[in-house]
Amino acid sequence: MSHQAQTLIAIESFIERVQKNQISNDQILRELQELIPAFHIQYCPNVWYSQHIQTFLILIQLIESYLQGQSYDGLDMLLEHQVAALRQVVQNNHSNVLNERHAFQMQELRNQQRLTKYIEHVLQQKSRSLIVRVDLKYPEPVQDLVNIQLFDQHMKVLRNRISNGDRCFADLEGFVWALEQGGHTTGFHCHLMLIYDGHKHQNDFGLALAVGNYWQEITNGFGTFYTPNEPITKARFAEQGTLALGRIERANLQQCQNVVTYVNYFANPEKYDQRLRVKLTPGSRTFGTGQ
């Protein structure tokens, strides 16, 4: 357990298992001996944490009152009634966890409705569009260096470049971005869809590579990327009748519907496990489109 995204997901899993009584007292203490030091290493003051992590912060305060200055190695000396009190903290905050989950799902539904209208509108602007998707992330060896502040900084630069139409972002008709947090191998990442004027651009795979290379530049070499715009992947979508990338004709209703269906991935109420557990502020945006 090293990078911030991974540590926060491990803490969330721990809180969930405590709440469901799926973990013994001994296991609670063993995991806390690992999780608390890992969290302290990654801890960022003055940021927003999800309810799972806020519950964990309350646990830390209670544990430190028990240890009275001892190291966390002393956790295995806690008495049964003290562990019971830790369990009760988790149960007491569970309603806040449920409320947060519900709020996330409602927000994603609103985002999805807004996104559908936006994409339908953009596809009607030109008789031909060129759709590019790139997933922007960080390779595993550098993820322990990427916390929410650095990720936010990189995303601000990226969104600024997109808004200004710099380099590979010229001739954009529309765009969508969504920020997420994966587990062991993905960490913080961004899903990006770009819709170009299909009369001015034809090489979608080339544009995807250019965007990925620009991301690597923005991140000073930290970043990596994946694109499904490569010909082999597009051919597989075409065989399934679900192709939503590359050249899209406004007159082809099935193609346009494929794009709408495909882009709903960017705002999906079922992707609760992929949401950010930490943000710079409670109102920090994790989803956006062009005008």
Tab-separated table of C-alpha atoms in Angstrom:
chain	number	residue	atom	x	y	z
A	1	MET	CA	0.000	0.000	0.000
A	2	SER	CA	1.779	3.160	-1.104
A	3	HIS	CA	-0.032	5.746	-3.206
A	4	GLN	CA	-2.834	7.964	-1.908
A	5	ALA	CA	-5.607	6.572	-4.128
A	6	GLN	CA	-4.800	2.998	-3.131
A	7	THR	CA	-4.557	3.776	0.597
A	8	LEU	CA	-7.941	5.530	0.612
A	9	ILE	CA	-9.612	2.584	-1.132
A	10	ALA	CA	-8.067	0.184	1.418
A	11	ILE	CA	-9.458	2.342	4.237
A	12	GLU	CA	-12.896	2.367	2.620
A	13	SER	CA	-12.829	-1.433	2.342
A	14	PHE	CA	-11.845	-1.674	6.018
A	15	ILE	CA	-14.704	0.597	7.154
A	16	GLU	CA	-17.196	-1.361	5.025
A	17	ARG	CA	-16.109	-4.696	6.516
A	18	VAL	CA	-16.284	-3.337	10.066
A	19	GLN	CA	-19.775	-1.983	9.419
A	20	LYS	CA	-20.929	-5.372	8.097
A	21	ASN	CA	-19.298	-7.270	10.988
A	22	GLN	CA	-17.148	-9.211	8.537
A	23	ILE	CA	-13.922	-8.747	10.503
A	24	SER	CA	-12.705	-9.993	13.905
A	25	ASN	CA	-11.350	-7.775	16.672
A	26	ASP	CA	-7.827	-9.106	16.105
A	27	GLN	CA	-8.077	-8.386	12.387
A	28	ILE	CA	-9.344	-4.855	13.068
A	29	LEU	CA	-6.276	-4.121	15.181
A	30	ARG	CA	-3.860	-5.707	12.689
A	31	GLU	CA	-5.264	-3.708	9.788
A	32	LEU	CA	-5.254	-0.478	11.790
A	33	GLN	CA	-1.551	-0.988	12.511
A	34	GLU	CA	-0.965	-0.890	8.740
A	35	LEU	CA	-3.616	1.606	7.639
A	36	ILE	CA	-3.016	4.428	10.119
A	37	PRO	CA	0.724	4.905	9.349
A	38	ALA	CA	0.003	4.578	5.607
A	39	PHE	CA	-2.730	7.233	5.899
A	40	HIS	CA	-0.468	9.603	7.862
A	41	ILE	CA	2.170	9.379	5.106
A	42	GLN	CA	-0.412	10.386	2.483
A	43	TYR	CA	-2.498	12.724	4.627
A	44	CYS	CA	-3.325	16.108	3.114
A	45	PRO	CA	-4.640	18.830	5.436
A	46	ASN	CA	-7.363	21.212	4.267
A	47	VAL	CA	-8.877	18.883	1.677
A	48	TRP	CA	-12.267	17.159	1.500
A	49	TYR	CA	-12.441	13.459	2.355
A	50	SER	CA	-15.326	11.060	1.733
A	51	GLN	CA	-17.471	9.879	4.651
A	52	HIS	CA	-15.581	6.573	4.844
A	53	ILE	CA	-12.339	8.473	5.364
A	54	GLN	CA	-13.951	10.932	7.790
A	55	THR	CA	-15.092	7.932	9.837
A	56	PHE	CA	-11.500	6.691	9.813
A	57	LEU	CA	-10.281	10.082	11.084
A	58	ILE	CA	-12.660	9.782	14.046
A	59	LEU	CA	-11.274	6.293	14.727
A	60	ILE	CA	-7.727	7.683	14.752
A	61	GLN	CA	-8.675	10.342	17.322
A	62	LEU	CA	-10.267	7.727	19.590
A	63	ILE	CA	-7.321	5.342	19.194
A	64	GLU	CA	-4.809	8.063	20.064
A	65	SER	CA	-6.760	8.812	23.238
A	66	TYR	CA	-6.447	5.129	24.139
A	67	LEU	CA	-2.734	4.861	23.311
A	68	GLN	CA	-1.808	8.047	25.230
A	69	GLY	CA	1.329	8.730	23.247
A	70	GLN	CA	2.342	5.107	22.586
A	71	SER	CA	3.152	4.013	19.038
A	72	TYR	CA	0.565	2.219	16.946
A	73	ASP	CA	2.367	-1.026	17.767
A	74	GLY	CA	0.463	-0.798	21.035
A	75	LEU	CA	-2.849	-1.258	19.246
A	76	ASP	CA	-2.867	-4.988	19.936
A	77	MET	CA	-3.068	-4.149	23.662
A	78	LEU	CA	-6.500	-2.507	23.309
A	79	LEU	CA	-9.214	-4.054	25.451
A	80	GLU	CA	-12.386	-5.615	24.109
A	81	HIS	CA	-14.631	-2.749	25.201
A	82	GLN	CA	-12.285	-0.280	23.439
A	83	VAL	CA	-12.546	-2.209	20.159
A	84	ALA	CA	-16.322	-2.311	20.659
A	85	ALA	CA	-16.249	1.492	20.890
A	86	LEU	CA	-14.359	1.639	17.573
A	87	ARG	CA	-17.017	-0.561	15.986
A	88	GLN	CA	-19.723	1.735	17.342
A	89	VAL	CA	-18.095	4.792	15.737
A	90	VAL	CA	-18.355	3.060	12.354
A	91	GLN	CA	-22.018	2.160	12.915
A	92	ASN	CA	-22.865	5.675	14.100
A	93	ASN	CA	-21.477	7.240	10.923
A	94	HIS	CA	-23.005	4.694	8.526
A	95	SER	CA	-26.042	6.886	7.771
A	96	ASN	CA	-23.672	9.608	6.523
A	97	VAL	CA	-21.994	7.049	4.243
A	98	LEU	CA	-25.389	6.019	2.822
A	99	ASN	CA	-26.429	9.642	2.308
A	100	GLU	CA	-23.194	10.356	0.458
A	101	ARG	CA	-23.712	7.317	-1.807
A	102	HIS	CA	-27.258	8.434	-2.611
A	103	ALA	CA	-26.099	11.992	-3.361
A	104	PHE	CA	-23.401	10.641	-5.687
A	105	GLN	CA	-25.887	8.501	-7.602
A	106	MET	CA	-28.376	11.366	-7.967
A	107	GLN	CA	-25.629	13.697	-9.208
A	108	GLU	CA	-24.458	11.110	-11.747
A	109	LEU	CA	-28.026	10.712	-13.046
A	110	ARG	CA	-28.264	14.493	-13.507
A	111	ASN	CA	-24.855	14.499	-15.217
A	112	GLN	CA	-25.968	11.675	-17.503
A	113	GLN	CA	-29.122	13.518	-18.569
A	114	ARG	CA	-27.169	16.703	-19.206
A	115	LEU	CA	-24.495	14.757	-21.093
A	116	THR	CA	-27.009	13.060	-23.407
A	117	LYS	CA	-28.494	16.422	-24.411
A	118	TYR	CA	-25.039	17.933	-24.876
A	119	ILE	CA	-23.715	15.120	-27.098
A	120	GLU	CA	-26.893	15.040	-29.219
A	121	HIS	CA	-26.544	18.796	-29.723
A	122	VAL	CA	-22.831	18.628	-30.648
A	123	LEU	CA	-23.349	15.813	-33.168
A	124	GLN	CA	-25.961	17.922	-34.946
A	125	GLN	CA	-23.595	20.851	-35.493
A	126	LYS	CA	-21.602	19.257	-38.349
A	127	SER	CA	-22.546	16.674	-40.951
A	128	ARG	CA	-19.448	14.690	-39.927
A	129	SER	CA	-17.692	14.427	-36.563
A	130	LEU	CA	-14.518	12.686	-35.463
A	131	ILE	CA	-14.708	11.094	-32.012
A	132	VAL	CA	-11.555	10.496	-29.964
A	133	ARG	CA	-11.313	8.950	-26.513
A	134	VAL	CA	-8.187	8.963	-24.369
A	135	ASP	CA	-7.812	7.741	-20.791
A	136	LEU	CA	-5.162	9.810	-19.026
A	137	LYS	CA	-3.439	8.229	-16.043
A	138	TYR	CA	-0.139	7.521	-14.310
A	139	PRO	CA	1.939	4.322	-14.539
A	140	GLU	CA	2.163	2.290	-11.357
A	141	PRO	CA	5.843	3.091	-10.551
A	142	VAL	CA	5.086	6.830	-10.115
A	143	GLN	CA	1.657	6.647	-8.496
A	144	ASP	CA	3.093	7.040	-5.006
A	145	LEU	CA	4.297	10.493	-6.131
A	146	VAL	CA	0.857	11.598	-7.346
A	147	ASN	CA	-1.510	12.946	-4.689
A	148	ILE	CA	-4.764	14.839	-5.237
A	149	GLN	CA	-2.990	18.228	-5.347
A	150	LEU	CA	-0.682	17.192	-8.188
A	151	PHE	CA	-3.497	15.456	-10.086
A	152	ASP	CA	-5.653	18.587	-9.741
A	153	GLN	CA	-2.769	20.764	-10.960
A	154	HIS	CA	-2.254	18.580	-14.054
A	155	MET	CA	-5.999	18.580	-14.789
A	156	LYS	CA	-6.227	22.379	-14.529
A	157	VAL	CA	-3.446	22.723	-17.108
A	158	LEU	CA	-5.137	20.159	-19.379
A	159	ARG	CA	-8.553	21.830	-19.202
A	160	ASN	CA	-6.936	25.188	-19.917
A	161	ARG	CA	-5.211	23.772	-23.020
A	162	ILE	CA	-8.500	22.283	-24.219
A	163	SER	CA	-10.398	25.549	-23.664
A	164	ASN	CA	-7.735	27.488	-25.564
A	165	GLY	CA	-7.759	25.034	-28.484
A	166	ASP	CA	-3.999	24.517	-28.191
A	167	ARG	CA	-2.225	22.220	-30.657
A	168	CYS	CA	-4.062	18.879	-30.817
A	169	PHE	CA	-7.148	20.528	-29.299
A	170	ALA	CA	-7.744	22.797	-32.304
A	171	ASP	CA	-11.045	22.469	-34.215
A	172	LEU	CA	-12.905	20.882	-31.313
A	173	GLU	CA	-16.692	20.904	-31.522
A	174	GLY	CA	-17.110	19.501	-28.014
A	175	PHE	CA	-15.506	17.542	-25.204
A	176	VAL	CA	-16.290	15.577	-22.027
A	177	TRP	CA	-14.034	14.761	-19.093
A	178	ALA	CA	-14.547	12.710	-15.924
A	179	LEU	CA	-12.150	12.246	-13.010
A	180	GLU	CA	-11.999	8.909	-11.215
A	181	GLN	CA	-9.981	6.950	-8.690
A	182	GLY	CA	-9.018	3.347	-9.289
A	183	GLY	CA	-7.370	0.817	-7.040
A	184	HIS	CA	-4.072	-0.993	-7.143
A	185	THR	CA	-2.966	-0.288	-10.716
A	186	THR	CA	-4.864	2.788	-11.916
A	187	GLY	CA	-4.895	5.412	-9.145
A	188	PHE	CA	-6.173	8.863	-10.121
A	189	HIS	CA	-7.167	9.102	-13.795
A	190	CYS	CA	-9.240	11.053	-16.306
A	191	HIS	CA	-11.552	9.786	-19.042
A	192	LEU	CA	-11.550	12.255	-21.931
A	193	MET	CA	-13.725	12.324	-25.044
A	194	LEU	CA	-13.027	14.862	-27.786
A	195	ILE	CA	-15.339	15.645	-30.701
A	196	TYR	CA	-13.604	17.238	-33.676
A	197	ASP	CA	-14.930	18.761	-36.884
A	198	GLY	CA	-14.856	15.709	-39.141
A	199	HIS	CA	-14.286	17.859	-42.244
A	200	LYS	CA	-11.034	19.250	-40.838
A	201	HIS	CA	-9.687	16.049	-39.273
A	202	GLN	CA	-9.770	12.428	-40.407
A	203	ASN	CA	-7.004	10.664	-38.425
A	204	ASP	CA	-8.614	9.930	-35.057
A	205	PHE	CA	-5.891	7.525	-33.891
A	206	GLY	CA	-3.204	10.098	-34.713
A	207	LEU	CA	-5.071	12.737	-32.713
A	208	ALA	CA	-5.468	10.331	-29.781
A	209	LEU	CA	-1.715	9.707	-29.753
A	210	ALA	CA	-1.054	13.449	-29.932
A	211	VAL	CA	-3.356	14.050	-26.938
A	212	GLY	CA	-1.628	11.276	-24.988
A	213	ASN	CA	1.783	12.718	-25.765
A	214	TYR	CA	0.581	16.181	-24.725
A	215	TRP	CA	-0.566	14.686	-21.399
A	216	GLN	CA	2.904	13.239	-20.876
A	217	GLU	CA	4.314	16.704	-21.528
A	218	ILE	CA	1.874	18.384	-19.098
A	219	THR	CA	2.784	15.870	-16.379
A	220	ASN	CA	6.541	16.259	-16.939
A	221	GLY	CA	6.814	12.665	-18.039
A	222	PHE	CA	4.767	11.208	-15.169
A	223	GLY	CA	1.678	10.510	-17.246
A	224	THR	CA	0.687	7.643	-19.468
A	225	PHE	CA	-2.446	6.988	-21.519
A	226	TYR	CA	-4.680	4.493	-23.269
A	227	THR	CA	-6.873	5.000	-26.321
A	228	PRO	CA	-9.466	2.659	-27.829
A	229	ASN	CA	-9.153	4.586	-31.113
A	230	GLU	CA	-6.525	2.150	-32.342
A	231	PRO	CA	-7.772	0.343	-35.490
A	232	ILE	CA	-7.923	-3.158	-33.927
A	233	THR	CA	-10.161	-1.995	-31.057
A	234	LYS	CA	-12.401	0.000	-33.396
A	235	ALA	CA	-12.772	-3.036	-35.673
A	236	ARG	CA	-14.005	-5.070	-32.705
A	237	PHE	CA	-16.599	-2.410	-31.849
A	238	ALA	CA	-17.672	-2.311	-35.510
A	239	GLU	CA	-18.212	-6.098	-35.541
A	240	GLN	CA	-20.440	-5.755	-32.479
A	241	GLY	CA	-22.378	-2.881	-34.076
A	242	THR	CA	-21.393	-0.531	-31.238
A	243	LEU	CA	-18.715	1.612	-32.897
A	244	ALA	CA	-18.828	5.123	-31.443
A	245	LEU	CA	-15.283	6.271	-32.240
A	246	GLY	CA	-13.637	7.781	-35.289
A	247	ARG	CA	-15.748	9.118	-38.143
A	248	ILE	CA	-19.415	9.617	-37.251
A	249	GLU	CA	-21.961	10.823	-39.811
A	250	ARG	CA	-24.851	12.983	-38.617
A	251	ALA	CA	-27.167	11.243	-41.088
A	252	ASN	CA	-26.359	7.830	-39.597
A	253	LEU	CA	-28.756	7.632	-36.658
A	254	GLN	CA	-27.318	4.341	-35.385
A	255	GLN	CA	-23.802	5.785	-35.222
A	256	CYS	CA	-25.069	8.833	-33.332
A	257	GLN	CA	-26.992	6.643	-30.892
A	258	ASN	CA	-23.859	4.550	-30.351
A	259	VAL	CA	-21.975	7.698	-29.336
A	260	VAL	CA	-24.703	8.716	-26.854
A	261	THR	CA	-24.720	5.218	-25.329
A	262	TYR	CA	-20.923	5.080	-25.205
A	263	VAL	CA	-20.472	8.452	-23.537
A	264	ASN	CA	-22.870	7.543	-20.709
A	265	TYR	CA	-19.885	5.660	-19.258
A	266	PHE	CA	-18.538	9.088	-18.266
A	267	ALA	CA	-21.443	9.689	-15.851
A	268	ASN	CA	-22.600	6.355	-14.490
A	269	PRO	CA	-24.428	6.048	-11.134
A	270	GLU	CA	-23.154	2.454	-10.902
A	271	LYS	CA	-19.492	3.599	-10.827
A	272	TYR	CA	-19.553	4.468	-7.126
A	273	ASP	CA	-16.381	2.444	-6.560
A	274	GLN	CA	-14.553	4.651	-9.100
A	275	ARG	CA	-15.405	8.003	-7.492
A	276	LEU	CA	-12.819	10.295	-5.894
A	277	ARG	CA	-12.454	9.756	-2.120
A	278	VAL	CA	-10.472	12.979	-1.787
A	279	LYS	CA	-10.932	16.387	-3.443
A	280	LEU	CA	-9.395	19.795	-2.848
A	281	THR	CA	-12.810	21.156	-1.808
A	282	PRO	CA	-16.285	19.609	-1.376
A	283	GLY	CA	-17.369	21.423	-4.546
A	284	SER	CA	-14.415	20.408	-6.729
A	285	ARG	CA	-15.753	19.236	-10.076
A	286	THR	CA	-15.135	15.680	-11.207
A	287	PHE	CA	-17.073	15.965	-14.485
A	288	GLY	CA	-17.419	18.570	-17.201
A	289	THR	CA	-18.294	19.268	-20.834
A	290	GLY	CA	-17.774	22.031	-23.344
A	291	GLN	CA	-20.256	24.856	-23.619
